[in-house]
CSV table of C-alpha atoms in Angstrom, one decimal:
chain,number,residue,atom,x,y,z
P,1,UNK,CA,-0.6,-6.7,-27.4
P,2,UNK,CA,-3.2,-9.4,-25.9
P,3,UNK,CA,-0.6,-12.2,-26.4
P,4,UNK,CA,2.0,-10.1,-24.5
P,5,UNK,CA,-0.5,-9.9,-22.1
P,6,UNK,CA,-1.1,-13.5,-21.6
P,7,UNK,CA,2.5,-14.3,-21.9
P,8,UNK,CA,3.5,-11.8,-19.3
P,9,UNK,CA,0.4,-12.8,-16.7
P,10,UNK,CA,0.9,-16.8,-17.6
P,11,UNK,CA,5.1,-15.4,-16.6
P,12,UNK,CA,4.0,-13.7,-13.2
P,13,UNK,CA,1.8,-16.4,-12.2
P,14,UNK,CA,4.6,-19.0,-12.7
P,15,UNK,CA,6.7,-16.5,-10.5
P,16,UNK,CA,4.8,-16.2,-7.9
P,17,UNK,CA,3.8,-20.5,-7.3
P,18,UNK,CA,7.8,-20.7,-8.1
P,19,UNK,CA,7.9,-18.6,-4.6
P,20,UNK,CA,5.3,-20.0,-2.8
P,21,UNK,CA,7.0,-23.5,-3.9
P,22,UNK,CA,10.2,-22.6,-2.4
P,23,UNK,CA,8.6,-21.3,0.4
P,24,UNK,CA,6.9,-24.0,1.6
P,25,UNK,CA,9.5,-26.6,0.7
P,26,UNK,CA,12.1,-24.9,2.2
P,27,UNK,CA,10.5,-23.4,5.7
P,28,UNK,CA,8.0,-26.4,6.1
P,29,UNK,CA,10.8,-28.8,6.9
P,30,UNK,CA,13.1,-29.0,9.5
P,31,UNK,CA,16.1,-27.5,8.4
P,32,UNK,CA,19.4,-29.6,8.2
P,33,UNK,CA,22.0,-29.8,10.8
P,34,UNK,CA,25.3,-28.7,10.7
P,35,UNK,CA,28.0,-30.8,8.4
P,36,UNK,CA,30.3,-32.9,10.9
P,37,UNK,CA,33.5,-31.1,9.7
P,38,UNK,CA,32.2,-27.7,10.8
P,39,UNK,CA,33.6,-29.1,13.9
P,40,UNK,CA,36.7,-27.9,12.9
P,41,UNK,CA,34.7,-24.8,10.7
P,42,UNK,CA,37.0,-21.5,10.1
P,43,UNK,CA,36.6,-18.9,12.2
P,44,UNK,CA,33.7,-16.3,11.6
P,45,UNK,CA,33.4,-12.8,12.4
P,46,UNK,CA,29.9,-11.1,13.3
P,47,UNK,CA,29.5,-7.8,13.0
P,48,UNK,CA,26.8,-6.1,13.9
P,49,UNK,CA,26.0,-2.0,13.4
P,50,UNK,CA,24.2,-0.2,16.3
P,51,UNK,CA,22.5,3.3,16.1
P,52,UNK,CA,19.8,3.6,18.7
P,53,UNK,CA,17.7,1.0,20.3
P,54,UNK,CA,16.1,-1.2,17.7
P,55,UNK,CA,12.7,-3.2,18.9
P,56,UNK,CA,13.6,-6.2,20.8
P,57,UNK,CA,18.0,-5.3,20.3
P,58,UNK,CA,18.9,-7.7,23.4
P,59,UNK,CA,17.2,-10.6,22.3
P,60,UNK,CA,18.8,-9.8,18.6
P,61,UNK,CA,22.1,-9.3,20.0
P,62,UNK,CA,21.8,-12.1,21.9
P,63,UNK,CA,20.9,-14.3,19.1
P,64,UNK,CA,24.1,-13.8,17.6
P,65,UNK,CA,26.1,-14.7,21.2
P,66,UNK,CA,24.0,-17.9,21.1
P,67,UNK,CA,25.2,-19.0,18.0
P,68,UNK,CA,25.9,-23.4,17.8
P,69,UNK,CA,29.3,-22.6,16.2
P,70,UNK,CA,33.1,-23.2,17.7
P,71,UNK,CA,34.9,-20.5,16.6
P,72,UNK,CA,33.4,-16.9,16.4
P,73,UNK,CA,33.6,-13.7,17.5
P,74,UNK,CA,31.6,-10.3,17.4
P,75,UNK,CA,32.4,-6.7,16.5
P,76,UNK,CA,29.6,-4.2,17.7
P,77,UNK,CA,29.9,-0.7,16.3
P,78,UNK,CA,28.7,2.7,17.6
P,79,UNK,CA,29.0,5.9,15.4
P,80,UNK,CA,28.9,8.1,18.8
P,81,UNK,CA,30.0,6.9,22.7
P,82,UNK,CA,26.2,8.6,23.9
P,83,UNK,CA,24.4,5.6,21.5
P,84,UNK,CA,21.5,4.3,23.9
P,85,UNK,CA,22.4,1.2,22.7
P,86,UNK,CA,26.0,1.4,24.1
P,87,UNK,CA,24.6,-0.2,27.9
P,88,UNK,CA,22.9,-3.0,25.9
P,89,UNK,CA,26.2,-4.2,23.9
P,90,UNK,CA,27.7,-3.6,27.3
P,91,UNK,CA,25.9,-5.8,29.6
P,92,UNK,CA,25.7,-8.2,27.3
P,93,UNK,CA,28.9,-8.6,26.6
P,94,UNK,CA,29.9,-8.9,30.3
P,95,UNK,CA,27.1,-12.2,30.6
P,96,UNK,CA,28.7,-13.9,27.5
P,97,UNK,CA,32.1,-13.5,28.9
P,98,UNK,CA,33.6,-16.3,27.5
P,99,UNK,CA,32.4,-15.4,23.9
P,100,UNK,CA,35.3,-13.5,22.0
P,101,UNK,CA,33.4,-9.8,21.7
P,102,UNK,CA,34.1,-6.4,21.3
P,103,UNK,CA,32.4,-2.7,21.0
P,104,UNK,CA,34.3,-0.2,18.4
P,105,UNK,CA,33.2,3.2,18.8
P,106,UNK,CA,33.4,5.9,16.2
P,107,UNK,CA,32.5,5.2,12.4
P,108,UNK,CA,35.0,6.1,9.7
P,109,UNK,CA,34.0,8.7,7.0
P,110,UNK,CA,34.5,7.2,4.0
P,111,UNK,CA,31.1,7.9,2.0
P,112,UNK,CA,27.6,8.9,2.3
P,113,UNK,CA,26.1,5.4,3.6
P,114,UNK,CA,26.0,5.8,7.4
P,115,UNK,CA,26.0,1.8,7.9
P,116,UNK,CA,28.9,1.5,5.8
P,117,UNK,CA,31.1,4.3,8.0
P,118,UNK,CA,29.7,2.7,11.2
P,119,UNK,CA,31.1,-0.8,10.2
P,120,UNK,CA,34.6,-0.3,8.2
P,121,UNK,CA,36.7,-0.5,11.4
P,122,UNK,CA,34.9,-3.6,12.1
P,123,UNK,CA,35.8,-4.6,8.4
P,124,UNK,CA,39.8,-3.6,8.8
P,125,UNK,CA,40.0,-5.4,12.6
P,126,UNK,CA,38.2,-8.6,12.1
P,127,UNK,CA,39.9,-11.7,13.1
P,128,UNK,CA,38.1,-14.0,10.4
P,129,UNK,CA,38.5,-13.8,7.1
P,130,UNK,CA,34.8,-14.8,6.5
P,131,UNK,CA,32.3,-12.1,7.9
P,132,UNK,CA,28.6,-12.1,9.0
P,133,UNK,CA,27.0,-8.9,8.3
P,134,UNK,CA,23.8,-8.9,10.8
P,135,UNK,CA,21.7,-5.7,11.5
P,136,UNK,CA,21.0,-5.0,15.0
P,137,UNK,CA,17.2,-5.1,14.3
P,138,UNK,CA,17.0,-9.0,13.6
P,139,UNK,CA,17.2,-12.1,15.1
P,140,UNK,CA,18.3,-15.2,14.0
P,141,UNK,CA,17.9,-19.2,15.0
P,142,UNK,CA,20.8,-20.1,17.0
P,143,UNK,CA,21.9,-22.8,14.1
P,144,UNK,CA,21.8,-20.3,11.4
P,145,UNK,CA,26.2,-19.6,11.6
P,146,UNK,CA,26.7,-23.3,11.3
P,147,UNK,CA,24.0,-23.8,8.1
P,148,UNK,CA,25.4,-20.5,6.4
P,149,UNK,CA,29.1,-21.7,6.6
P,150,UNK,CA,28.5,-25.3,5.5
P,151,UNK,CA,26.8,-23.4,2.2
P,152,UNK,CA,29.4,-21.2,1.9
P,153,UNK,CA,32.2,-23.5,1.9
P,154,UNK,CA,30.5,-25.0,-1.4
P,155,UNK,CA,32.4,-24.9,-4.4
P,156,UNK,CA,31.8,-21.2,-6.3
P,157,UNK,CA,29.6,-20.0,-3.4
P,158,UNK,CA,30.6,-16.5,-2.4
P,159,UNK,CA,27.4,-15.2,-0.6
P,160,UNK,CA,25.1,-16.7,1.9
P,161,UNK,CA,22.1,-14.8,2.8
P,162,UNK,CA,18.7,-15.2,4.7
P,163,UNK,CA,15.4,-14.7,4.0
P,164,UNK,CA,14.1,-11.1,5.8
P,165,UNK,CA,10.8,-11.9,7.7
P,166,UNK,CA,8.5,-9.3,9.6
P,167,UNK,CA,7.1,-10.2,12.8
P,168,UNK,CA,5.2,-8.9,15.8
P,169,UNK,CA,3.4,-5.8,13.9
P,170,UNK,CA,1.1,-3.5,16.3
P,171,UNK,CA,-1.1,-1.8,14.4
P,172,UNK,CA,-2.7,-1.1,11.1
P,173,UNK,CA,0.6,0.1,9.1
P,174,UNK,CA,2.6,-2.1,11.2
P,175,UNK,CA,0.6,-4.7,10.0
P,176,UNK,CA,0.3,-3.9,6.0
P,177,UNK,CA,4.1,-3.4,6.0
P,178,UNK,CA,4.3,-7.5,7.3
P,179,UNK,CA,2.0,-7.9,5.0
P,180,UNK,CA,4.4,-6.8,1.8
P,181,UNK,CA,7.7,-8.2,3.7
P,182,UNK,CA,6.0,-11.8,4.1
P,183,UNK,CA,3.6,-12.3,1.0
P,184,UNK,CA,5.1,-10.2,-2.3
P,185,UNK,CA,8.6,-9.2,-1.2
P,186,UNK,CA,9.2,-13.1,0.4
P,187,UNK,CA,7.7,-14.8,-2.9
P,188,UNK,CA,9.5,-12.5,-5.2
P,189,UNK,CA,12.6,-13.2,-3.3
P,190,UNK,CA,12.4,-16.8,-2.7
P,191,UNK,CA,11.5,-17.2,-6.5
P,192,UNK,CA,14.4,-14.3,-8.3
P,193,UNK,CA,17.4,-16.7,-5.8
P,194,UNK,CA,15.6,-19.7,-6.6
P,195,UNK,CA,16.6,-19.4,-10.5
P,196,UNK,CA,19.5,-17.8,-10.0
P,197,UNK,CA,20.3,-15.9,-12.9
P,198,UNK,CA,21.4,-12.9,-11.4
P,199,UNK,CA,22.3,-11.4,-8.2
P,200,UNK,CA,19.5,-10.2,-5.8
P,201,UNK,CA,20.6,-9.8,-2.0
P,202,UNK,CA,19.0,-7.8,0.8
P,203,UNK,CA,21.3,-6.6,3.7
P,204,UNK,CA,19.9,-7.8,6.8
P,205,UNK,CA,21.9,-10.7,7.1
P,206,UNK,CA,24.7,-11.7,4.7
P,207,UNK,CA,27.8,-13.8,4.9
P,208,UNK,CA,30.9,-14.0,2.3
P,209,UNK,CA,34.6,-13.8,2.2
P,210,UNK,CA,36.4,-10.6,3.1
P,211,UNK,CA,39.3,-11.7,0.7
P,212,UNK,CA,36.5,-11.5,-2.0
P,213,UNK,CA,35.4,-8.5,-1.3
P,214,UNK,CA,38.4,-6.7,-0.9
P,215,UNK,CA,39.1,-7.8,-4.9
P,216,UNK,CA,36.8,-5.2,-5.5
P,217,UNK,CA,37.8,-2.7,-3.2
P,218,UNK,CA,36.9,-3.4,-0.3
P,219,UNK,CA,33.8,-2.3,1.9
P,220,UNK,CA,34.7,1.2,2.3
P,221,UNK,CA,34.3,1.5,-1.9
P,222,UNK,CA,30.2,0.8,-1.0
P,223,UNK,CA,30.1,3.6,1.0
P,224,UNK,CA,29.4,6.0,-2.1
P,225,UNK,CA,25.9,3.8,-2.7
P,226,UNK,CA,22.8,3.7,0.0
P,227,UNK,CA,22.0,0.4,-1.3
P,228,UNK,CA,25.4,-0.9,-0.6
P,229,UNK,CA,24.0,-4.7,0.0
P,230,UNK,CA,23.1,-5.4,-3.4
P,231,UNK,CA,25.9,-3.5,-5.2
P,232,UNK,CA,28.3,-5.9,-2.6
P,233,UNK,CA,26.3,-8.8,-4.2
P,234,UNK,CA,27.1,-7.7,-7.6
P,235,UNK,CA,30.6,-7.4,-7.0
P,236,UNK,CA,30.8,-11.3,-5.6
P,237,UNK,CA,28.2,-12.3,-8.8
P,238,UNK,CA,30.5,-10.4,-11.4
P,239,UNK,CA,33.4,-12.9,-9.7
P,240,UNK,CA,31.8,-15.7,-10.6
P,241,UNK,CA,31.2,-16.3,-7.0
P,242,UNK,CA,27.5,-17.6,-6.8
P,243,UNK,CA,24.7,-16.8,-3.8
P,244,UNK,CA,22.9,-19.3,-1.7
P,245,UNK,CA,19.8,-19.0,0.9
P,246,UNK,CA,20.0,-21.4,3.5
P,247,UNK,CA,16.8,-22.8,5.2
P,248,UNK,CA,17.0,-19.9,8.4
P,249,UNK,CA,15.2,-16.3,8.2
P,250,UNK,CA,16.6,-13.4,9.4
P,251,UNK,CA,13.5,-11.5,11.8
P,252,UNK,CA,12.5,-8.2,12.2
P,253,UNK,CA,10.2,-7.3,15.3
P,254,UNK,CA,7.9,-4.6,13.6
P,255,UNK,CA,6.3,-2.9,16.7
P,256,UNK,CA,4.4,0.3,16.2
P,257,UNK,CA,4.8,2.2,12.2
P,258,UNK,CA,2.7,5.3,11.3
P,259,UNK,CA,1.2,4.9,8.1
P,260,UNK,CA,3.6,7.7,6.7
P,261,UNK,CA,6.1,6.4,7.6
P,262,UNK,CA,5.1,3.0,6.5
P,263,UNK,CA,4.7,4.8,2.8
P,264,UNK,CA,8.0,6.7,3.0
P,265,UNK,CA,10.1,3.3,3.4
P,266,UNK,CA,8.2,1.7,0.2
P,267,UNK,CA,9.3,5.2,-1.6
P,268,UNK,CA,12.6,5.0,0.0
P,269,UNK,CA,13.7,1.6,-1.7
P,270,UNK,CA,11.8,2.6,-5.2
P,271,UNK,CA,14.0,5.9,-5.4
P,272,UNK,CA,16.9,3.6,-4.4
P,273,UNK,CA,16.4,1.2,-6.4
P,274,UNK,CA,15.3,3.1,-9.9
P,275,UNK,CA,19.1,4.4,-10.3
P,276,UNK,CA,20.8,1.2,-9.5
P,277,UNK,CA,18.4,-1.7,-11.2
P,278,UNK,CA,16.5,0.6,-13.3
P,279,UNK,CA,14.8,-2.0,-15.5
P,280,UNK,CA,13.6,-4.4,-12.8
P,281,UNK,CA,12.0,-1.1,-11.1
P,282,UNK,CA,10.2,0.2,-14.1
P,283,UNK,CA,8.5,-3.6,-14.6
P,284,UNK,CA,7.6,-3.7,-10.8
P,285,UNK,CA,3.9,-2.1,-11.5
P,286,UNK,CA,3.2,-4.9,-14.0
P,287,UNK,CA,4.0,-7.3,-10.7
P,288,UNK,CA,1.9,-6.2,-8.8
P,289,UNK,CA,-1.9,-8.4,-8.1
P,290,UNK,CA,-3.9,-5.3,-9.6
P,291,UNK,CA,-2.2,-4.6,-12.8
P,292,UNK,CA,-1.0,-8.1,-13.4
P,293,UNK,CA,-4.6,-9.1,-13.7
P,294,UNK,CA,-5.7,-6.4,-15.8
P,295,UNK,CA,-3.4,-7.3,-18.0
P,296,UNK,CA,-4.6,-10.9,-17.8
P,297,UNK,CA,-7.8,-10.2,-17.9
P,298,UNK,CA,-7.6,-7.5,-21.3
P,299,UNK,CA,-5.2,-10.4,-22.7
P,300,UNK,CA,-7.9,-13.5,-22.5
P,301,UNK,CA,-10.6,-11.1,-23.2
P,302,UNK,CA,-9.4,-10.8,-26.8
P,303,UNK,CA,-8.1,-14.2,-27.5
P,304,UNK,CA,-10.5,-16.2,-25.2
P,305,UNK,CA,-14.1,-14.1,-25.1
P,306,UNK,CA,-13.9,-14.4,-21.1
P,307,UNK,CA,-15.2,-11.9,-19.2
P,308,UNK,CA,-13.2,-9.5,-17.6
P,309,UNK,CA,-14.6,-8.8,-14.3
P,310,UNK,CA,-15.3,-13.0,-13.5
P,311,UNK,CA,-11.7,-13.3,-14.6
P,312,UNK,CA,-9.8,-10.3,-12.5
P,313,UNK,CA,-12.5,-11.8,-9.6
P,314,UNK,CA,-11.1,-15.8,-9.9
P,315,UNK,CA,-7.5,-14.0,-10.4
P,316,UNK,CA,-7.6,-12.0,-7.4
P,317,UNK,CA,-8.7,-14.3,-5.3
P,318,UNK,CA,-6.2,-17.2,-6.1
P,319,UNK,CA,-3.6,-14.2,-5.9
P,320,UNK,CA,-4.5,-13.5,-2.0
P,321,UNK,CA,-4.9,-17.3,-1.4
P,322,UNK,CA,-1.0,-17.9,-2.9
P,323,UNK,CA,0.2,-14.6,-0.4
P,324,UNK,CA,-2.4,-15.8,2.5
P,325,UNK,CA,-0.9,-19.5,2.6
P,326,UNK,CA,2.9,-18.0,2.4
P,327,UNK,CA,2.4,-16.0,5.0
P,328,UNK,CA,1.3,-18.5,7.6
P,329,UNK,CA,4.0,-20.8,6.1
P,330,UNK,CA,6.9,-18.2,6.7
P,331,UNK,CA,5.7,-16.6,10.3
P,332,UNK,CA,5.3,-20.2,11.6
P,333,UNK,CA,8.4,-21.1,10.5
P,334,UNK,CA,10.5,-18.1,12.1
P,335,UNK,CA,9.2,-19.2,15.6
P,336,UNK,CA,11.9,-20.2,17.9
P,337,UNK,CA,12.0,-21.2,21.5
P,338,UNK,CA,12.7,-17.6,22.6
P,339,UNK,CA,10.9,-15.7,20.2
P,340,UNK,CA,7.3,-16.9,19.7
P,341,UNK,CA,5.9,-15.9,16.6
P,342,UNK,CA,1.7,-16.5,15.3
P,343,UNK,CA,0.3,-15.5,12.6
P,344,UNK,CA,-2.6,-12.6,12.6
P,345,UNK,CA,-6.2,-12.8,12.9
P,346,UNK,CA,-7.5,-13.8,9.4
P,347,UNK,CA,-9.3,-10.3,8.7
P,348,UNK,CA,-6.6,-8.5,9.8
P,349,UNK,CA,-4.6,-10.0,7.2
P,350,UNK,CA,-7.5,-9.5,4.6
P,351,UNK,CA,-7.2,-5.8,5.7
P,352,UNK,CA,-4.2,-5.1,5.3
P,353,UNK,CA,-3.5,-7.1,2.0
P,354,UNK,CA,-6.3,-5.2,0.6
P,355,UNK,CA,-4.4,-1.8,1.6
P,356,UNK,CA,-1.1,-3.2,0.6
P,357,UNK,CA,-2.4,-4.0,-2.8
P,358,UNK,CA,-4.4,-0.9,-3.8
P,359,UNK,CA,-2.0,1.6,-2.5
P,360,UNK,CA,1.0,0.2,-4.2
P,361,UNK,CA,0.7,1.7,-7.1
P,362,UNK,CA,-0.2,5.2,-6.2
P,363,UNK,CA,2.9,4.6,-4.1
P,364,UNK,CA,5.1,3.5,-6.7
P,365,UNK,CA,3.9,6.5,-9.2
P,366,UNK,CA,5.0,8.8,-6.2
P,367,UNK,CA,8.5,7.7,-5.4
P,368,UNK,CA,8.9,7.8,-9.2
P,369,UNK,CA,8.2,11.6,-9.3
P,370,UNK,CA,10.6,12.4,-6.6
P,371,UNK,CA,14.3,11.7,-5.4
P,372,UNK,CA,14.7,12.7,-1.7
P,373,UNK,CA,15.0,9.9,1.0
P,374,UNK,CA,14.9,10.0,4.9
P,375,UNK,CA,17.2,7.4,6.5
P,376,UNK,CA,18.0,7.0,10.2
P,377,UNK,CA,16.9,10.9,10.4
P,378,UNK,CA,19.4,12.4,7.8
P,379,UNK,CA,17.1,13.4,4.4
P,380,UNK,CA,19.4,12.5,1.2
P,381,UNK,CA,19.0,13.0,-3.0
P,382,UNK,CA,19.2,9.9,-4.5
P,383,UNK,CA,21.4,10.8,-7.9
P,384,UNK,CA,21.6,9.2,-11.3
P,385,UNK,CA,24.5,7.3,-10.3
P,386,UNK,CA,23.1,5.5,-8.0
P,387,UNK,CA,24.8,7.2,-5.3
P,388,UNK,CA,23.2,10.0,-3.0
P,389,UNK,CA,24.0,13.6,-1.0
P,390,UNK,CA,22.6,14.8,2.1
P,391,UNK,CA,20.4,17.4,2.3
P,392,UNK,CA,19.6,19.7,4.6
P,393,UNK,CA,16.8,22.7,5.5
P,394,UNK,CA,19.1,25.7,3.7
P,395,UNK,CA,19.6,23.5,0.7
């Protein structure tokens, strides 16, 4: 048991220098321009789902208008005509003028994912046969279309995604949740695409091939699954069609996050998650900074005679520095000219590291124990086929 201890921590502790390395290395330089054939680059098609009025949704939306690319265009979709965020797709669209656009409004019923109905008339009317699906809460660097295609029109690449960043927290929660986005999630991420032995895609910004995906049903055969982004990602993987991140992060303005609800999305994705990749959800504990080192610590206790406490201490502390350094390089780095981005005070950091850390565990052990998820207002089961029903108070 102590060498599968050591083996383990000396395995996590790769991991997690693996991301930092990427991190840096990728986000520290400038990133490359644009291939000189994308001049004549196929046509893309944007697509971006609307419901409500996101933090900062014109200067997301407007990211995408702004896009360095020749030939593009962008489907907005609205489940219902009385969406708030109807005027904001509206005005916009009459400033870009001469940029191919288009609202749809009205989703399509054709499972229980909400995103998925909102954005399958998109699907069936786009022009292009490659898509970009971008949620109306981020923004992206104006050069991010042309990177992304000149990946994707690599030999056996079928998915280009981005790197989610949080930025512009207010508050303690706020804060903690940019915390886990930009230090554990990133490095985790960076590291898992990095080797590349398996699929492992988050949904806030993606690009692939509609012709691919329509090999495996199409979009509206998602619908059935909540987590539809990394089931699509499977699909393209079980192709043979491989994934790349290029060197641009997709950003998510924060703003203001009660702490419950901070705790109900980190239970959200665990109960998501435990159905669809079971295994990788029952090791996530042992990833974590405070297990992880106990485990390190019992392990070269045994073989070693070291002292447990000195060693979680040394662990611990090299732990936050890793995260600490990460952070600063991935906040820095999703600065743009209109969207200014600094990193937060040092304490503030150490306090909410120290929060994320210790409660992630009782967190995890909670979502564990329970099934029911709150998304977009609408309270769903999560079932043992990864899929999910809605529930509602008479049920």
């Amino acid at each position: 048991m102590a060498s599968v201890c050591v083996v383990w921590y000396a395995f996590m502790i790769g991991l997690s220098i693996l991301g930092h390395y990427v991190g840096y290395s990728r986000y520290t330089k400038k990133p490359p321009p644009r291939s000189p054939f994308l001049e004549n680059a196929p046509g893309v098609s944007i697509l971006r789902p609307l419901k409500g009025v996101d933090l900062e949704l014109e200067s997301n939306l407007r990211s995408s208008f702004e896009q360095n690319y020749p030939t593009f265009e962008l489907i907005f979709s609205v489940a219902s005509p009385n969406d708030p965020a109807v005027p904001v797709v509206e005005r916009l669209m009459t400033e870009y003028k001469k940029i191919p656009s288009r609202l749809i409004v009205g989703d399509k019923q054709v499972g229980i994912n909400p995103k998925v109905n909102n954005m399958v008339k998109s699907y069936e009317v786009a022009a292009h046969d490659i898509l970009w699906i971008l949620d109306s809460n981020v923004y992206v660097n104006q050069d991010t279309l042309g990177r992304s295609v000149d990946m994707l029109l690599e030999p056996g690449i079928g998915l280009v995604h981005h790197l989610p960043i949080a930025v512009q927290p207010q508050g303690y929660a706020a804060e903690v949740e940019q915390v886990f986005l930009d230090t554990n999630h990133a490095k985790m991420y960076l590291a898992i695409n990095w080797v590349g032995i398996a699929s492992c895609v988050m949904g806030k910004s993606n690009l692939y091939r509609r012709s691919d995906l329509d090999k495996a049903g199409g979009l509206g055969a998602f619908a059935k699954y909540m987590a539809e982004d990394n089931l699509v990602g499977e699909a393209l993987w079980h192709q043979g069609l491989r994934h790349r991140m290029s060197a641009d992060t997709a950003c998510q303005a924060l703003g203001k996050i009660r702490p419950l609800e901070y705790c109900r999305r980190r239970a959200r994705w665990v109960r998501l998650r435990k159905y669809i990749v079971t295994a990788a959800t029952l090791t996530e504990p042992f990833t974590e900074s405070i297990v992880c080192g106990l485990l390190g610590a019992l392990g070269f206790r045994v073989w070693w005679d070291l002292s447990m406490p000195l060693f979680f201490a040394v662990h611990w502390l090299a732990w936050f520095t890793n995260d600490y350094l990460l952070y600063r390089t991935l906040i820095l780095a999703s600065s743009t000219p209109v969207q200014q981005t600094q990193p937060m005070h040092f304490k503030r950091f150490i306090c909410g590291w120290l929060s994320r850390e210790i409660s992630a565990l009782p967190l995890y052990l909670y979502a564990m124990l329970g099934n029911e998820i709150t998304w977009r207002d609408q309270r769903y089961r999560c079932v043992t086929s990864g899929t999910a029903v809605p529930v509602n108070d008479s049920t």
